Amino acid sequence: MMRLTIRRPDDWHVHLRDGAALADVLRHTAARFARAIVMPNLAPPVTTSAAAAAYRARILAALPPGATFEPLMTLYLTDRTTPAEIDRARAGGIIHGCKLYPAGATTHSDAGVTDIRRLDDTLARMAETGLPLQVHGEVTDAGVDVFDREARFIDTVLAPLVDRVPALRVVFEHITTREAVEFVRGAHEGVAATITPHHLALSRNALFAGGLRPHLYCLPILKTEPDRRALLEAAVSGHPRYFLGTDSAPHARHAKESACGCAGIYSAHAGIELYAEAFEAAGALPRLEAFASHHGADFYRLPRNSGTITLVKSPWTVPAGYPFGEHVLVPWRAGETLAWRLANEPQGGVAA
Ligand code: DOR
Ligand code: ZN
């Protein structure tokens, strides 16, 4: 049987939610990843260090017994986030970045930033103190085609920002386009990107294959096949400024299978296995460890993890559903076979 042992990886972008659902999704992430950058788009959003500390305590309390997992907290930027809030974040030691959601871009982004220029002082303080900015890179102008929103964001917001505040460390989250791959490759070394497993595997055709596929709807939306290929090339390239971020984003089944379905793909149940599949398909399995376990830690100036995980090539069928608080969520690849399995992980889901 083929086995692959790598240094314990980290997930540099995940949604863990809150309340009754938190423990249900956290167990998947904590079984694979030593640490994760936890998104702050709760309702209400995590806008202060005090709220982040309270959320962190709820995450730690929801861990399965014996799990060792460190949540890396983030703050949600609003038009009113002050430089003093950045100082508090820095002093507290648990905050590892601030997330820019352009207002209205995605789930729970209503309180996000309406105009980045309102945050000049706050971003300057982040640059001074070395606190990274995590960016949801899409313009929100309804007049811009949904497939063009990332590329337009690069031209109108991100490139000017990186020029204006060159000392700011920026993670361009969940990149989806060839333009984003090229932007990061050409940018200075304080600019990096995360890449999701679904954007490595799927192009937008998958959204409409045989009918409308609500479980493949996410933001930024899946793009074209040439975009997917550019992302895969970047991920397997060994370039240190591309790294793993699943963007696993659970929603209850009824909220996805709806006349107005929520954006988000759940991948935490196979958060490293799905990348192994993509890297293997590209003939690049030996490059997985650096992408999953080295590049992100180095960029965030954190030590690489000690310990390892082992993946075995042993097919398994993804359950139709997993518990999600009092609801059920439908995981990506439900009912399909995955080639790689995490050694030692208990399987099992629910009939959805
Ligand atoms: O598809 C998405 N789901 N994109 C986001 O930016 C947010 C996320 C969520 O929180 O559900
Ligand atoms: Zn996200």
mmCIF file of N, CA and C in Angstrom, residues 85-175:
data_model
loop_
_atom_site.group_PDB
_atom_site.id
_atom_site.type_symbol
_atom_site.label_atom_id
_atom_site.label_comp_id
_atom_site.label_asym_id
_atom_site.label_seq_id
_atom_site.Cartn_x
_atom_site.Cartn_y
_atom_site.Cartn_z
ATOM 1 N N GLU A 85 -6.909 49.232 18.028
ATOM 2 C CA GLU A 85 -7.346 47.824 18.031
ATOM 3 C C GLU A 85 -6.208 46.926 17.519
ATOM 4 N N ILE A 86 -5.441 47.429 16.576
ATOM 5 C CA ILE A 86 -4.291 46.666 16.064
ATOM 6 C C ILE A 86 -3.247 46.514 17.175
ATOM 7 N N ASP A 87 -3.022 47.574 17.913
ATOM 8 C CA ASP A 87 -2.065 47.489 19.029
ATOM 9 C C ASP A 87 -2.526 46.450 20.060
ATOM 10 N N ARG A 88 -3.821 46.451 20.355
ATOM 11 C CA ARG A 88 -4.335 45.453 21.314
ATOM 12 C C ARG A 88 -4.159 44.044 20.757
ATOM 13 N N ALA A 89 -4.412 43.887 19.452
ATOM 14 C CA ALA A 89 -4.260 42.562 18.828
ATOM 15 C C ALA A 89 -2.823 42.089 18.940
ATOM 16 N N ARG A 90 -1.902 42.991 18.687
ATOM 17 C CA ARG A 90 -0.480 42.651 18.751
ATOM 18 C C ARG A 90 -0.063 42.296 20.174
ATOM 19 N N ALA A 91 -0.560 43.084 21.127
ATOM 20 C CA ALA A 91 -0.164 42.869 22.530
ATOM 21 C C ALA A 91 -0.703 41.539 23.061
ATOM 22 N N GLY A 92 -1.883 41.133 22.599
ATOM 23 C CA GLY A 92 -2.517 39.926 23.126
ATOM 24 C C GLY A 92 -1.836 38.638 22.693
ATOM 25 N N GLY A 93 -1.221 38.639 21.520
ATOM 26 C CA GLY A 93 -0.451 37.478 21.069
ATOM 27 C C GLY A 93 -1.248 36.334 20.460
ATOM 28 N N ILE A 94 -2.577 36.441 20.384
ATOM 29 C CA ILE A 94 -3.341 35.327 19.791
ATOM 30 C C ILE A 94 -3.869 35.653 18.397
ATOM 31 N N ILE A 95 -3.716 36.910 17.974
ATOM 32 C CA ILE A 95 -4.255 37.334 16.673
ATOM 33 C C ILE A 95 -3.143 37.264 15.624
ATOM 34 N N HIS A 96 -3.440 36.610 14.511
ATOM 35 C CA HIS A 96 -2.411 36.401 13.483
ATOM 36 C C HIS A 96 -2.740 37.085 12.170
ATOM 37 N N GLY A 97 -3.734 37.963 12.188
ATOM 38 C CA GLY A 97 -4.029 38.712 10.983
ATOM 39 C C GLY A 97 -5.377 39.393 11.092
ATOM 40 N N CYS A 98 -5.623 40.283 10.137
ATOM 41 C CA CYS A 98 -6.924 40.942 10.037
ATOM 42 C C CYS A 98 -7.493 40.652 8.664
ATOM 43 N N LYS A 99 -8.788 40.342 8.642
ATOM 44 C CA LYS A 99 -9.423 39.920 7.400
ATOM 45 C C LYS A 99 -10.183 41.079 6.774
ATOM 46 N N LEU A 100 -9.874 41.311 5.519
ATOM 47 C CA LEU A 100 -10.605 42.320 4.745
ATOM 48 C C LEU A 100 -11.705 41.641 3.946
ATOM 49 N N TYR A 101 -12.945 41.876 4.355
ATOM 50 C CA TYR A 101 -14.092 41.500 3.532
ATOM 51 C C TYR A 101 -14.648 42.776 2.926
ATOM 52 N N PRO A 102 -14.552 42.947 1.623
ATOM 53 C CA PRO A 102 -15.275 44.083 1.044
ATOM 54 C C PRO A 102 -16.758 43.932 1.391
ATOM 55 N N ALA A 103 -17.386 44.999 1.853
ATOM 56 C CA ALA A 103 -18.779 44.915 2.323
ATOM 57 C C ALA A 103 -19.662 44.312 1.240
ATOM 58 N N GLY A 104 -20.390 43.265 1.614
ATOM 59 C CA GLY A 104 -21.336 42.642 0.687
ATOM 60 C C GLY A 104 -20.729 41.583 -0.215
ATOM 61 N N ALA A 105 -19.428 41.248 -0.040
ATOM 62 C CA ALA A 105 -18.793 40.309 -0.975
ATOM 63 C C ALA A 105 -19.262 38.880 -0.779
ATOM 64 N N THR A 106 -19.574 38.505 0.480
ATOM 65 C CA THR A 106 -19.849 37.083 0.724
ATOM 66 C C THR A 106 -20.573 36.892 2.053
ATOM 67 N N THR A 107 -20.622 35.649 2.544
ATOM 68 C CA THR A 107 -21.327 35.308 3.781
ATOM 69 C C THR A 107 -20.892 36.215 4.941
ATOM 70 N N HIS A 108 -21.871 36.843 5.592
ATOM 71 C CA HIS A 108 -21.603 37.684 6.762
ATOM 72 C C HIS A 108 -20.540 38.746 6.506
ATOM 73 N N SER A 109 -20.625 39.390 5.366
ATOM 74 C CA SER A 109 -19.671 40.458 5.070
ATOM 75 C C SER A 109 -20.332 41.836 5.106
ATOM 76 N N ASP A 110 -21.576 41.901 5.572
ATOM 77 C CA ASP A 110 -22.303 43.190 5.575
ATOM 78 C C ASP A 110 -21.581 44.250 6.383
ATOM 79 N N ALA A 111 -20.903 43.817 7.440
ATOM 80 C CA ALA A 111 -20.197 44.778 8.299
ATOM 81 C C ALA A 111 -18.781 45.045 7.786
ATOM 82 N N GLY A 112 -18.458 44.547 6.606
ATOM 83 C CA GLY A 112 -17.106 44.674 6.057
ATOM 84 C C GLY A 112 -16.780 46.101 5.617
ATOM 85 N N VAL A 113 -15.704 46.225 4.883
ATOM 86 C CA VAL A 113 -15.133 47.538 4.571
ATOM 87 C C VAL A 113 -15.770 48.098 3.296
ATOM 88 N N THR A 114 -16.269 49.326 3.380
ATOM 89 C CA THR A 114 -16.921 49.926 2.216
ATOM 90 C C THR A 114 -15.907 50.612 1.310
ATOM 91 N N ASP A 115 -14.805 51.116 1.894
ATOM 92 C CA ASP A 115 -13.779 51.783 1.083
ATOM 93 C C ASP A 115 -12.456 51.630 1.820
ATOM 94 N N ILE A 116 -11.532 50.949 1.211
ATOM 95 C CA ILE A 116 -10.279 50.622 1.899
ATOM 96 C C ILE A 116 -9.511 51.870 2.337
ATOM 97 N N ARG A 117 -9.746 52.975 1.644
ATOM 98 C CA ARG A 117 -9.018 54.207 1.996
ATOM 99 C C ARG A 117 -9.406 54.723 3.383
ATOM 100 N N ARG A 118 -10.564 54.277 3.880
ATOM 101 C CA ARG A 118 -10.936 54.666 5.256
ATOM 102 C C ARG A 118 -10.013 54.027 6.286
ATOM 103 N N LEU A 119 -9.268 53.010 5.861
ATOM 104 C CA LEU A 119 -8.451 52.253 6.810
ATOM 105 C C LEU A 119 -6.964 52.546 6.667
ATOM 106 N N ASP A 120 -6.623 53.645 6.025
ATOM 107 C CA ASP A 120 -5.201 53.946 5.788
ATOM 108 C C ASP A 120 -4.379 53.861 7.080
ATOM 109 N N ASP A 121 -4.870 54.477 8.138
ATOM 110 C CA ASP A 121 -4.086 54.506 9.389
ATOM 111 C C ASP A 121 -3.978 53.119 10.014
ATOM 112 N N THR A 122 -5.069 52.377 9.936
ATOM 113 C CA THR A 122 -5.095 51.029 10.521
ATOM 114 C C THR A 122 -4.157 50.096 9.765
ATOM 115 N N LEU A 123 -4.184 50.190 8.436
ATOM 116 C CA LEU A 123 -3.299 49.341 7.627
ATOM 117 C C LEU A 123 -1.839 49.743 7.837
ATOM 118 N N ALA A 124 -1.608 51.030 8.024
ATOM 119 C CA ALA A 124 -0.236 51.483 8.292
ATOM 120 C C ALA A 124 0.260 50.880 9.606
ATOM 121 N N ARG A 125 -0.627 50.818 10.613
ATOM 122 C CA ARG A 125 -0.214 50.238 11.892
ATOM 123 C C ARG A 125 0.027 48.736 11.750
ATOM 124 N N MET A 126 -0.790 48.076 10.928
ATOM 125 C CA MET A 126 -0.554 46.642 10.677
ATOM 126 C C MET A 126 0.810 46.438 10.030
ATOM 127 N N ALA A 127 1.143 47.305 9.075
ATOM 128 C CA ALA A 127 2.438 47.194 8.396
ATOM 129 C C ALA A 127 3.582 47.396 9.398
ATOM 130 N N GLU A 128 3.431 48.422 10.237
ATOM 131 C CA GLU A 128 4.471 48.714 11.238
ATOM 132 C C GLU A 128 4.706 47.559 12.191
ATOM 133 N N THR A 129 3.609 46.906 12.591
ATOM 134 C CA THR A 129 3.720 45.868 13.621
ATOM 135 C C THR A 129 3.834 44.474 13.021
ATOM 136 N N GLY A 130 3.776 44.362 11.689
ATOM 137 C CA GLY A 130 3.971 43.071 11.033
ATOM 138 C C GLY A 130 2.764 42.150 11.087
ATOM 139 N N LEU A 131 1.577 42.715 11.358
ATOM 140 C CA LEU A 131 0.362 41.884 11.401
ATOM 141 C C LEU A 131 -0.180 41.706 9.975
ATOM 142 N N PRO A 132 -0.287 40.475 9.477
ATOM 143 C CA PRO A 132 -0.715 40.285 8.086
ATOM 144 C C PRO A 132 -2.186 40.675 7.839
ATOM 145 N N LEU A 133 -2.436 41.064 6.603
ATOM 146 C CA LEU A 133 -3.794 41.321 6.120
ATOM 147 C C LEU A 133 -4.227 40.131 5.272
ATOM 148 N N GLN A 134 -5.374 39.539 5.616
ATOM 149 C CA GLN A 134 -5.939 38.475 4.776
ATOM 150 C C GLN A 134 -7.066 39.074 3.938
ATOM 151 N N VAL A 135 -7.002 38.852 2.647
ATOM 152 C CA VAL A 135 -7.882 39.573 1.734
ATOM 153 C C VAL A 135 -8.865 38.647 1.018
ATOM 154 N N HIS A 136 -10.155 38.955 1.147
ATOM 155 C CA HIS A 136 -11.133 38.372 0.223
ATOM 156 C C HIS A 136 -11.124 39.277 -1.000
ATOM 157 N N GLY A 137 -10.549 38.802 -2.078
ATOM 158 C CA GLY A 137 -10.250 39.672 -3.214
ATOM 159 C C GLY A 137 -11.302 39.690 -4.294
ATOM 160 N N GLU A 138 -12.421 40.326 -4.025
ATOM 161 C CA GLU A 138 -13.439 40.506 -5.058
ATOM 162 C C GLU A 138 -14.060 41.889 -4.915
ATOM 163 N N VAL A 139 -14.244 42.572 -6.058
ATOM 164 C CA VAL A 139 -15.032 43.798 -6.006
ATOM 165 C C VAL A 139 -16.493 43.408 -5.847
ATOM 166 N N THR A 140 -17.273 44.327 -5.316
ATOM 167 C CA THR A 140 -18.667 43.999 -5.010
ATOM 168 C C THR A 140 -19.651 44.711 -5.927
ATOM 169 N N ASP A 141 -19.124 45.497 -6.848
ATOM 170 C CA ASP A 141 -19.956 46.260 -7.775
ATOM 171 C C ASP A 141 -20.854 45.309 -8.582
ATOM 172 N N ALA A 142 -22.156 45.464 -8.424
ATOM 173 C CA ALA A 142 -23.100 44.563 -9.083
ATOM 174 C C ALA A 142 -22.971 44.629 -10.603
ATOM 175 N N GLY A 143 -22.388 45.712 -11.107
ATOM 176 C CA GLY A 143 -22.209 45.853 -12.552
ATOM 177 C C GLY A 143 -21.043 45.031 -13.096
ATOM 178 N N VAL A 144 -20.223 44.484 -12.205
ATOM 179 C CA VAL A 144 -19.081 43.688 -12.671
ATOM 180 C C VAL A 144 -19.481 42.219 -12.682
ATOM 181 N N ASP A 145 -19.237 41.564 -13.785
ATOM 182 C CA ASP A 145 -19.562 40.145 -13.932
ATOM 183 C C ASP A 145 -18.943 39.344 -12.785
ATOM 184 N N VAL A 146 -19.704 38.398 -12.242
ATOM 185 C CA VAL A 146 -19.238 37.650 -11.068
ATOM 186 C C VAL A 146 -17.931 36.899 -11.361
ATOM 187 N N PHE A 147 -17.719 36.526 -12.597
ATOM 188 C CA PHE A 147 -16.483 35.802 -12.943
ATOM 189 C C PHE A 147 -15.285 36.747 -13.085
ATOM 190 N N ASP A 148 -15.540 38.039 -13.150
ATOM 191 C CA ASP A 148 -14.453 39.022 -13.338
ATOM 192 C C ASP A 148 -14.085 39.751 -12.037
ATOM 193 N N ARG A 149 -14.780 39.426 -10.956
ATOM 194 C CA ARG A 149 -14.638 40.262 -9.752
ATOM 195 C C ARG A 149 -13.271 40.161 -9.088
ATOM 196 N N GLU A 150 -12.616 39.017 -9.208
ATOM 197 C CA GLU A 150 -11.284 38.884 -8.610
ATOM 198 C C GLU A 150 -10.259 39.666 -9.435
ATOM 199 N N ALA A 151 -10.306 39.475 -10.746
ATOM 200 C CA ALA A 151 -9.334 40.185 -11.592
ATOM 201 C C ALA A 151 -9.501 41.697 -11.450
ATOM 202 N N ARG A 152 -10.754 42.154 -11.365
ATOM 203 C CA ARG A 152 -11.001 43.591 -11.222
ATOM 204 C C ARG A 152 -10.477 44.101 -9.871
ATOM 205 N N PHE A 153 -10.609 43.271 -8.848
ATOM 206 C CA PHE A 153 -10.125 43.645 -7.516
ATOM 207 C C PHE A 153 -8.605 43.854 -7.529
ATOM 208 N N ILE A 154 -7.912 42.986 -8.255
ATOM 209 C CA ILE A 154 -6.449 43.129 -8.328
ATOM 210 C C ILE A 154 -6.103 44.505 -8.896
ATOM 211 N N ASP A 155 -6.745 44.855 -10.000
ATOM 212 C CA ASP A 155 -6.412 46.115 -10.678
ATOM 213 C C ASP A 155 -6.821 47.345 -9.873
ATOM 214 N N THR A 156 -7.990 47.285 -9.244
ATOM 215 C CA THR A 156 -8.517 48.523 -8.652
ATOM 216 C C THR A 156 -8.245 48.658 -7.155
ATOM 217 N N VAL A 157 -7.994 47.550 -6.470
ATOM 218 C CA VAL A 157 -7.799 47.629 -5.013
ATOM 219 C C VAL A 157 -6.447 47.063 -4.576
ATOM 220 N N LEU A 158 -6.155 45.829 -4.966
ATOM 221 C CA LEU A 158 -5.001 45.142 -4.373
ATOM 222 C C LEU A 158 -3.667 45.680 -4.875
ATOM 223 N N ALA A 159 -3.526 45.829 -6.180
ATOM 224 C CA ALA A 159 -2.239 46.326 -6.689
ATOM 225 C C ALA A 159 -1.954 47.731 -6.152
ATOM 226 N N PRO A 160 -2.942 48.644 -6.182
ATOM 227 C CA PRO A 160 -2.681 49.964 -5.591
ATOM 228 C C PRO A 160 -2.343 49.886 -4.094
ATOM 229 N N LEU A 161 -3.002 48.996 -3.362
ATOM 230 C CA LEU A 161 -2.729 48.864 -1.922
ATOM 231 C C LEU A 161 -1.287 48.405 -1.675
ATOM 232 N N VAL A 162 -0.870 47.395 -2.415
ATOM 233 C CA VAL A 162 0.482 46.851 -2.227
ATOM 234 C C VAL A 162 1.537 47.907 -2.581
ATOM 235 N N ASP A 163 1.239 48.748 -3.562
ATOM 236 C CA ASP A 163 2.165 49.844 -3.905
ATOM 237 C C ASP A 163 2.175 50.925 -2.829
ATOM 238 N N ARG A 164 0.974 51.222 -2.312
ATOM 239 C CA ARG A 164 0.829 52.319 -1.357
ATOM 240 C C ARG A 164 1.427 51.974 0.009
ATOM 241 N N VAL A 165 1.278 50.686 0.414
ATOM 242 C CA VAL A 165 1.758 50.263 1.739
ATOM 243 C C VAL A 165 2.678 49.043 1.542
ATOM 244 N N PRO A 166 3.867 49.289 1.005
ATOM 245 C CA PRO A 166 4.711 48.143 0.626
ATOM 246 C C PRO A 166 5.157 47.281 1.807
ATOM 247 N N ALA A 167 5.127 47.835 3.010
ATOM 248 C CA ALA A 167 5.565 47.035 4.166
ATOM 249 C C ALA A 167 4.452 46.126 4.693
ATOM 250 N N LEU A 168 3.229 46.294 4.155
ATOM 251 C CA LEU A 168 2.111 45.464 4.636
ATOM 252 C C LEU A 168 2.261 44.040 4.113
ATOM 253 N N ARG A 169 2.156 43.064 5.022
ATOM 254 C CA ARG A 169 2.190 41.660 4.601
ATOM 255 C C ARG A 169 0.765 41.247 4.247
ATOM 256 N N VAL A 170 0.592 40.672 3.056
ATOM 257 C CA VAL A 170 -0.746 40.415 2.528
ATOM 258 C C VAL A 170 -0.880 38.949 2.113
ATOM 259 N N VAL A 171 -1.953 38.311 2.569
ATOM 260 C CA VAL A 171 -2.302 36.992 2.028
ATOM 261 C C VAL A 171 -3.558 37.160 1.177
ATOM 262 N N PHE A 172 -3.389 36.934 -0.102
ATOM 263 C CA PHE A 172 -4.493 36.991 -1.062
ATOM 264 C C PHE A 172 -5.164 35.613 -0.932
ATOM 265 N N GLU A 173 -6.342 35.601 -0.293
ATOM 266 C CA GLU A 173 -6.957 34.324 0.081
ATOM 267 C C GLU A 173 -7.662 33.669 -1.104
ATOM 268 N N HIS A 174 -7.696 32.349 -1.039
ATOM 269 C CA HIS A 174 -8.436 31.509 -1.995
ATOM 270 C C HIS A 174 -8.428 32.081 -3.419
ATOM 271 N N ILE A 175 -7.234 32.166 -3.993
ATOM 272 C CA ILE A 175 -7.148 32.726 -5.349
ATOM 273 C C ILE A 175 -7.782 31.751 -6.347
#
